[in-house]
mmCIF file of C-alpha atoms in Angstrom:
data_model
loop_
_atom_site.group_PDB
_atom_site.id
_atom_site.type_symbol
_atom_site.label_atom_id
_atom_site.label_comp_id
_atom_site.label_asym_id
_atom_site.label_seq_id
_atom_site.Cartn_x
_atom_site.Cartn_y
_atom_site.Cartn_z
ATOM 1 C CA ASN U 1 19.568 10.287 59.910
ATOM 2 C CA ALA U 2 20.029 12.729 62.440
ATOM 3 C CA GLY U 3 23.554 14.471 62.832
ATOM 4 C CA VAL U 4 25.529 14.555 66.043
ATOM 5 C CA MET U 5 23.319 14.541 68.698
ATOM 6 C CA GLN U 6 24.958 16.035 72.000
ATOM 7 C CA ASN U 7 23.854 16.516 75.761
ATOM 8 C CA PRO U 8 22.664 18.866 77.273
ATOM 9 C CA ARG U 9 23.301 22.010 75.532
ATOM 10 C CA HIS U 10 23.507 24.049 78.566
ATOM 11 C CA LEU U 11 24.945 22.520 81.954
ATOM 12 C CA VAL U 12 25.506 24.373 85.123
ATOM 13 C CA ARG U 13 27.756 22.512 87.747
ATOM 14 C CA ARG U 14 28.651 24.075 91.424
ATOM 15 C CA ARG U 15 32.353 23.677 91.992
ATOM 16 C CA GLY U 16 33.527 20.352 93.086
ATOM 17 C CA GLN U 17 30.287 18.710 91.260
ATOM 18 C CA GLU U 18 30.813 16.457 88.197
ATOM 19 C CA ALA U 19 30.201 17.439 84.607
ATOM 20 C CA ARG U 20 28.988 14.397 82.228
ATOM 21 C CA LEU U 21 28.589 15.274 78.744
ATOM 22 C CA ARG U 22 27.298 12.791 76.034
ATOM 23 C CA CYS U 23 27.744 12.824 72.374
ATOM 24 C CA SER U 24 25.987 10.640 69.715
ATOM 25 C CA PRO U 25 27.942 10.208 67.078
ATOM 26 C CA MET U 26 26.177 10.046 63.108
ATOM 27 C CA LYS U 27 24.870 6.874 62.955
ATOM 28 C CA GLY U 28 27.409 4.719 60.778
ATOM 29 C CA HIS U 29 30.316 6.809 62.420
ATOM 30 C CA SER U 30 32.838 4.584 64.506
ATOM 31 C CA HIS U 31 35.238 8.180 65.022
ATOM 32 C CA VAL U 32 35.034 11.003 67.980
ATOM 33 C CA TYR U 33 36.880 13.818 68.673
ATOM 34 C CA TRP U 34 36.044 16.061 71.815
ATOM 35 C CA TYR U 35 36.725 20.191 71.080
ATOM 36 C CA ARG U 36 36.979 23.073 74.132
ATOM 37 C CA GLN U 37 36.343 26.338 73.468
ATOM 38 C CA LEU U 38 36.858 29.150 75.691
ATOM 39 C CA PRO U 39 35.127 31.931 75.068
ATOM 40 C CA GLU U 40 36.417 34.043 72.077
ATOM 41 C CA GLU U 41 39.116 31.192 71.494
ATOM 42 C CA GLY U 42 39.332 28.500 68.708
ATOM 43 C CA LEU U 43 38.869 24.604 69.394
ATOM 44 C CA LYS U 44 41.622 23.586 71.023
ATOM 45 C CA PHE U 45 41.326 19.503 70.160
ATOM 46 C CA MET U 46 41.341 17.043 73.727
ATOM 47 C CA VAL U 47 40.711 13.604 72.742
ATOM 48 C CA TYR U 48 40.195 10.918 70.028
ATOM 49 C CA LEU U 49 38.386 8.068 70.537
ATOM 50 C CA GLN U 50 37.371 4.575 68.103
ATOM 51 C CA LYS U 51 34.807 2.464 69.675
ATOM 52 C CA GLU U 52 36.517 0.720 72.841
ATOM 53 C CA ASN U 53 39.794 2.785 72.448
ATOM 54 C CA ILE U 54 41.331 5.765 73.153
ATOM 55 C CA ILE U 55 43.498 6.377 70.235
ATOM 56 C CA ASP U 56 45.165 9.905 71.394
ATOM 57 C CA GLU U 57 44.474 11.964 74.697
ATOM 58 C CA SER U 58 46.890 14.496 74.321
ATOM 59 C CA GLY U 59 44.926 17.744 74.589
ATOM 60 C CA MET U 60 43.100 16.086 77.615
ATOM 61 C CA PRO U 61 44.111 17.304 80.839
ATOM 62 C CA LYS U 62 45.691 14.802 83.104
ATOM 63 C CA GLU U 63 44.039 14.840 85.857
ATOM 64 C CA ARG U 64 39.709 15.362 86.409
ATOM 65 C CA PHE U 65 38.643 14.440 82.859
ATOM 66 C CA SER U 66 38.067 11.482 81.362
ATOM 67 C CA ALA U 67 36.138 9.760 77.992
ATOM 68 C CA GLU U 68 35.112 6.675 76.899
ATOM 69 C CA PHE U 69 33.266 5.780 73.940
ATOM 70 C CA PRO U 70 31.743 1.800 74.563
ATOM 71 C CA LYS U 71 30.329 -0.460 72.160
ATOM 72 C CA GLU U 72 27.350 0.942 72.283
ATOM 73 C CA GLY U 73 25.660 4.085 73.838
ATOM 74 C CA PRO U 74 27.123 7.727 73.460
ATOM 75 C CA SER U 75 30.629 8.593 73.733
ATOM 76 C CA ILE U 76 30.969 10.759 77.506
ATOM 77 C CA LEU U 77 33.656 13.281 78.420
ATOM 78 C CA ARG U 78 33.899 12.842 82.278
ATOM 79 C CA ILE U 79 34.815 16.070 84.277
ATOM 80 C CA GLN U 80 35.253 15.619 87.775
ATOM 81 C CA GLN U 81 35.719 18.458 90.556
ATOM 82 C CA VAL U 82 34.432 20.877 88.470
ATOM 83 C CA VAL U 83 36.441 23.933 88.489
ATOM 84 C CA ARG U 84 35.622 27.468 87.462
ATOM 85 C CA GLY U 85 38.179 27.410 84.555
ATOM 86 C CA ASP U 86 36.383 24.196 83.323
ATOM 87 C CA SER U 87 33.436 26.681 82.091
ATOM 88 C CA ALA U 88 33.553 26.622 78.116
ATOM 89 C CA ALA U 89 31.439 25.107 74.663
ATOM 90 C CA TYR U 90 32.553 21.566 74.587
ATOM 91 C CA PHE U 91 32.436 20.133 71.205
ATOM 92 C CA CYS U 92 31.680 16.460 69.683
ATOM 93 C CA ALA U 93 32.631 15.540 66.722
ATOM 94 C CA SER U 94 32.174 12.042 64.577
ATOM 95 C CA SER U 95 33.533 10.705 60.944
ATOM 96 C CA PRO U 96 33.080 7.111 59.898
ATOM 97 C CA PRO U 97 36.062 4.317 59.646
ATOM 98 C CA ASN U 98 38.702 4.302 56.856
ATOM 99 C CA GLY U 99 36.805 7.038 54.846
ATOM 100 C CA GLY U 100 40.250 7.959 53.132
ATOM 101 C CA GLU U 101 41.480 11.672 52.682
ATOM 102 C CA ARG U 102 37.597 12.849 52.276
ATOM 103 C CA THR U 103 36.494 12.035 55.179
ATOM 104 C CA GLU U 104 34.393 14.522 57.348
ATOM 105 C CA ALA U 105 34.082 15.229 60.044
ATOM 106 C CA PHE U 106 30.298 16.420 61.686
ATOM 107 C CA PHE U 107 30.247 18.608 64.883
ATOM 108 C CA GLY U 108 27.307 18.063 67.247
ATOM 109 C CA GLN U 109 25.574 21.691 68.265
ATOM 110 C CA GLY U 110 27.940 21.431 71.838
ATOM 111 C CA THR U 111 27.405 21.408 75.394
ATOM 112 C CA ARG U 112 27.806 24.862 76.858
ATOM 113 C CA LEU U 113 29.328 24.193 80.609
ATOM 114 C CA THR U 114 28.942 26.764 83.451
ATOM 115 C CA VAL U 115 30.952 26.472 86.944
ATOM 116 C CA VAL U 116 29.448 28.475 89.309
ATOM 117 C CA LYS S 1 55.466 20.358 65.368
ATOM 118 C CA ASN S 2 51.835 20.525 63.512
ATOM 119 C CA GLN S 3 50.743 23.866 63.804
ATOM 120 C CA VAL S 4 47.833 25.812 61.474
ATOM 121 C CA GLU S 5 47.534 29.652 61.707
ATOM 122 C CA GLN S 6 45.307 31.964 60.376
ATOM 123 C CA SER S 7 45.422 35.661 59.262
ATOM 124 C CA PRO S 8 43.649 37.963 60.011
ATOM 125 C CA GLN S 9 42.766 37.537 63.813
ATOM 126 C CA SER S 10 39.365 39.599 63.007
ATOM 127 C CA LEU S 11 37.852 41.052 60.042
ATOM 128 C CA ILE S 12 35.272 44.223 59.824
ATOM 129 C CA ILE S 13 33.570 44.188 55.785
ATOM 130 C CA LEU S 14 30.552 46.307 54.331
ATOM 131 C CA GLU S 15 27.800 44.344 53.082
ATOM 132 C CA GLY S 16 28.630 43.427 49.106
ATOM 133 C CA LYS S 17 32.477 43.351 49.562
ATOM 134 C CA ASN S 18 34.976 40.308 48.716
ATOM 135 C CA CYS S 19 37.545 39.344 51.122
ATOM 136 C CA THR S 20 40.584 37.284 51.435
ATOM 137 C CA LEU S 21 41.123 35.370 54.742
ATOM 138 C CA GLN S 22 44.306 33.327 54.819
ATOM 139 C CA CYS S 23 45.470 30.145 56.738
ATOM 140 C CA ASN S 24 49.104 28.310 57.231
ATOM 141 C CA TYR S 25 50.128 25.069 58.178
ATOM 142 C CA THR S 26 52.888 23.433 59.610
ATOM 143 C CA VAL S 27 51.374 19.936 59.321
ATOM 144 C CA SER S 28 52.913 17.545 58.178
ATOM 145 C CA PRO S 29 52.068 14.505 56.574
ATOM 146 C CA PHE S 30 49.756 16.275 54.910
ATOM 147 C CA SER S 31 46.115 14.714 54.166
ATOM 148 C CA ASN S 32 43.510 17.402 53.507
ATOM 149 C CA LEU S 33 42.416 20.989 54.491
ATOM 150 C CA ARG S 34 39.549 21.998 55.030
ATOM 151 C CA TRP S 35 37.757 25.290 56.110
ATOM 152 C CA TYR S 36 34.689 25.338 58.371
ATOM 153 C CA LYS S 37 32.567 28.278 59.255
ATOM 154 C CA GLN S 38 30.973 28.698 62.935
ATOM 155 C CA ASP S 39 28.033 30.964 63.782
ATOM 156 C CA THR S 40 27.899 32.439 67.665
ATOM 157 C CA GLY S 41 26.842 29.480 69.465
ATOM 158 C CA ARG S 42 26.699 26.767 66.915
ATOM 159 C CA GLY S 43 28.701 23.795 66.287
ATOM 160 C CA PRO S 44 31.593 24.240 63.391
ATOM 161 C CA VAL S 45 29.824 23.906 59.488
ATOM 162 C CA SER S 46 32.041 22.627 56.863
ATOM 163 C CA LEU S 47 32.360 24.614 53.883
ATOM 164 C CA THR S 48 34.980 23.170 51.314
ATOM 165 C CA ILE S 49 37.494 19.867 51.804
ATOM 166 C CA MET S 50 40.364 19.640 49.489
ATOM 167 C CA THR S 51 43.462 17.118 49.229
ATOM 168 C CA PHE S 52 46.847 17.362 48.400
ATOM 169 C CA SER S 53 46.115 17.590 44.129
ATOM 170 C CA GLU S 54 43.509 19.894 44.857
ATOM 171 C CA ASN S 55 44.266 24.038 44.348
ATOM 172 C CA THR S 56 40.746 25.461 44.360
ATOM 173 C CA LYS S 57 37.326 24.118 45.642
ATOM 174 C CA SER S 58 34.246 26.643 45.184
ATOM 175 C CA ASN S 59 30.761 26.228 47.033
ATOM 176 C CA GLY S 60 28.369 28.727 45.883
ATOM 177 C CA ARG S 61 29.929 32.687 47.025
ATOM 178 C CA TYR S 62 33.380 30.414 48.839
ATOM 179 C CA THR S 63 36.176 29.921 46.938
ATOM 180 C CA ALA S 64 39.303 28.120 49.162
ATOM 181 C CA THR S 65 42.711 27.621 47.652
ATOM 182 C CA LEU S 66 45.532 25.400 48.412
ATOM 183 C CA ASP S 67 48.875 25.411 47.832
ATOM 184 C CA ALA S 68 50.587 22.352 49.189
ATOM 185 C CA ASP S 69 54.329 23.556 48.198
ATOM 186 C CA THR S 70 54.050 26.809 50.378
ATOM 187 C CA LYS S 71 51.663 24.884 52.781
ATOM 188 C CA GLN S 72 49.185 27.640 51.794
ATOM 189 C CA SER S 73 45.557 28.207 51.940
ATOM 190 C CA SER S 74 43.117 31.264 51.006
ATOM 191 C CA LEU S 75 39.460 31.312 51.561
ATOM 192 C CA HIS S 76 37.975 34.005 49.287
ATOM 193 C CA ILE S 77 34.258 35.231 49.680
ATOM 194 C CA THR S 78 32.298 36.931 47.256
ATOM 195 C CA ALA S 79 29.547 39.718 47.795
ATOM 196 C CA SER S 80 29.201 39.401 51.662
ATOM 197 C CA GLN S 81 26.600 39.135 53.178
ATOM 198 C CA LEU S 82 24.785 39.753 56.652
ATOM 199 C CA SER S 83 24.779 36.381 57.235
ATOM 200 C CA ASP S 84 28.166 35.357 56.427
ATOM 201 C CA SER S 85 29.353 36.919 60.466
ATOM 202 C CA ALA S 86 31.029 34.090 61.644
ATOM 203 C CA SER S 87 34.329 32.515 62.542
ATOM 204 C CA TYR S 88 35.908 31.072 59.671
ATOM 205 C CA ILE S 89 38.487 28.140 60.821
ATOM 206 C CA CYS S 90 41.360 26.446 59.375
ATOM 207 C CA VAL S 91 41.281 22.829 59.852
ATOM 208 C CA VAL S 92 43.923 20.546 58.797
ATOM 209 C CA SER S 93 44.403 16.909 58.792
ATOM 210 C CA ALA S 94 47.667 14.457 59.318
ATOM 211 C CA ARG S 95 48.497 11.881 57.027
ATOM 212 C CA ASP S 96 49.528 9.810 60.753
ATOM 213 C CA GLY S 97 46.948 6.933 61.107
ATOM 214 C CA THR S 98 45.703 8.832 63.691
ATOM 215 C CA ASP S 99 42.800 11.369 61.368
ATOM 216 C CA LYS S 100 43.362 13.788 63.861
ATOM 217 C CA LEU S 101 42.024 17.210 62.996
ATOM 218 C CA ILE S 102 44.547 20.404 63.880
ATOM 219 C CA PHE S 103 42.173 23.346 64.093
ATOM 220 C CA GLY S 104 43.727 27.148 63.660
ATOM 221 C CA THR S 105 42.010 29.735 66.130
ATOM 222 C CA GLY S 106 39.733 30.882 63.242
ATOM 223 C CA THR S 107 38.991 34.715 61.648
ATOM 224 C CA ARG S 108 36.137 36.093 63.210
ATOM 225 C CA LEU S 109 34.257 37.956 60.215
ATOM 226 C CA GLN S 110 31.720 40.842 60.925
ATOM 227 C CA VAL S 111 29.855 42.009 57.677
ATOM 228 C CA PHE S 112 28.292 45.456 58.642
ATOM 229 C CA PRO S 113 25.156 46.954 56.411
#
């Protein structure tokens, strides 16, 4: 059972381009979380998705950022018209459905986005 | 507002020494509290997870405690090793139907020989 897979591991984009970050959750996991980590800072919640639904996007900027988790395929975090301030590590975590109080969330290795 | 605060922000200790990291939270209603270890450039890895009824949990040289009344947790590391150098993150989950994880900003631990 492979862990949470994120790709690419490193992504370089010029200002104004689009960035697409992919997250394949662990097998059987239907909950996906995206977090952003700026250099020397902690992880900040962005969005929580279940299959085909956005449950909580309170941490995601209203403009240029969007996320989806389709019925088939990976979850995608999309950043349009990137700016230098978007440079960060983006982590994805997944957890199984209806896991209860002891539900574990497993993290991927992150995608490091650099905007030049 | 649901928040998780950790202290100290950073800590330097010598190899072989013990240390204790603190976590205070205001998340309500509380579901569980986890400690994660994040090596530089890597994703966080779970160390322990504790529910409301548990007040201590060990994982090798790591021992976590939880006081649900005062909403405090600690992570004690015994006989530190160089490989313990990492960020340690306290994460609390609210029992509000969303299972959203609320992260502290972490304690950066450096272990020197």
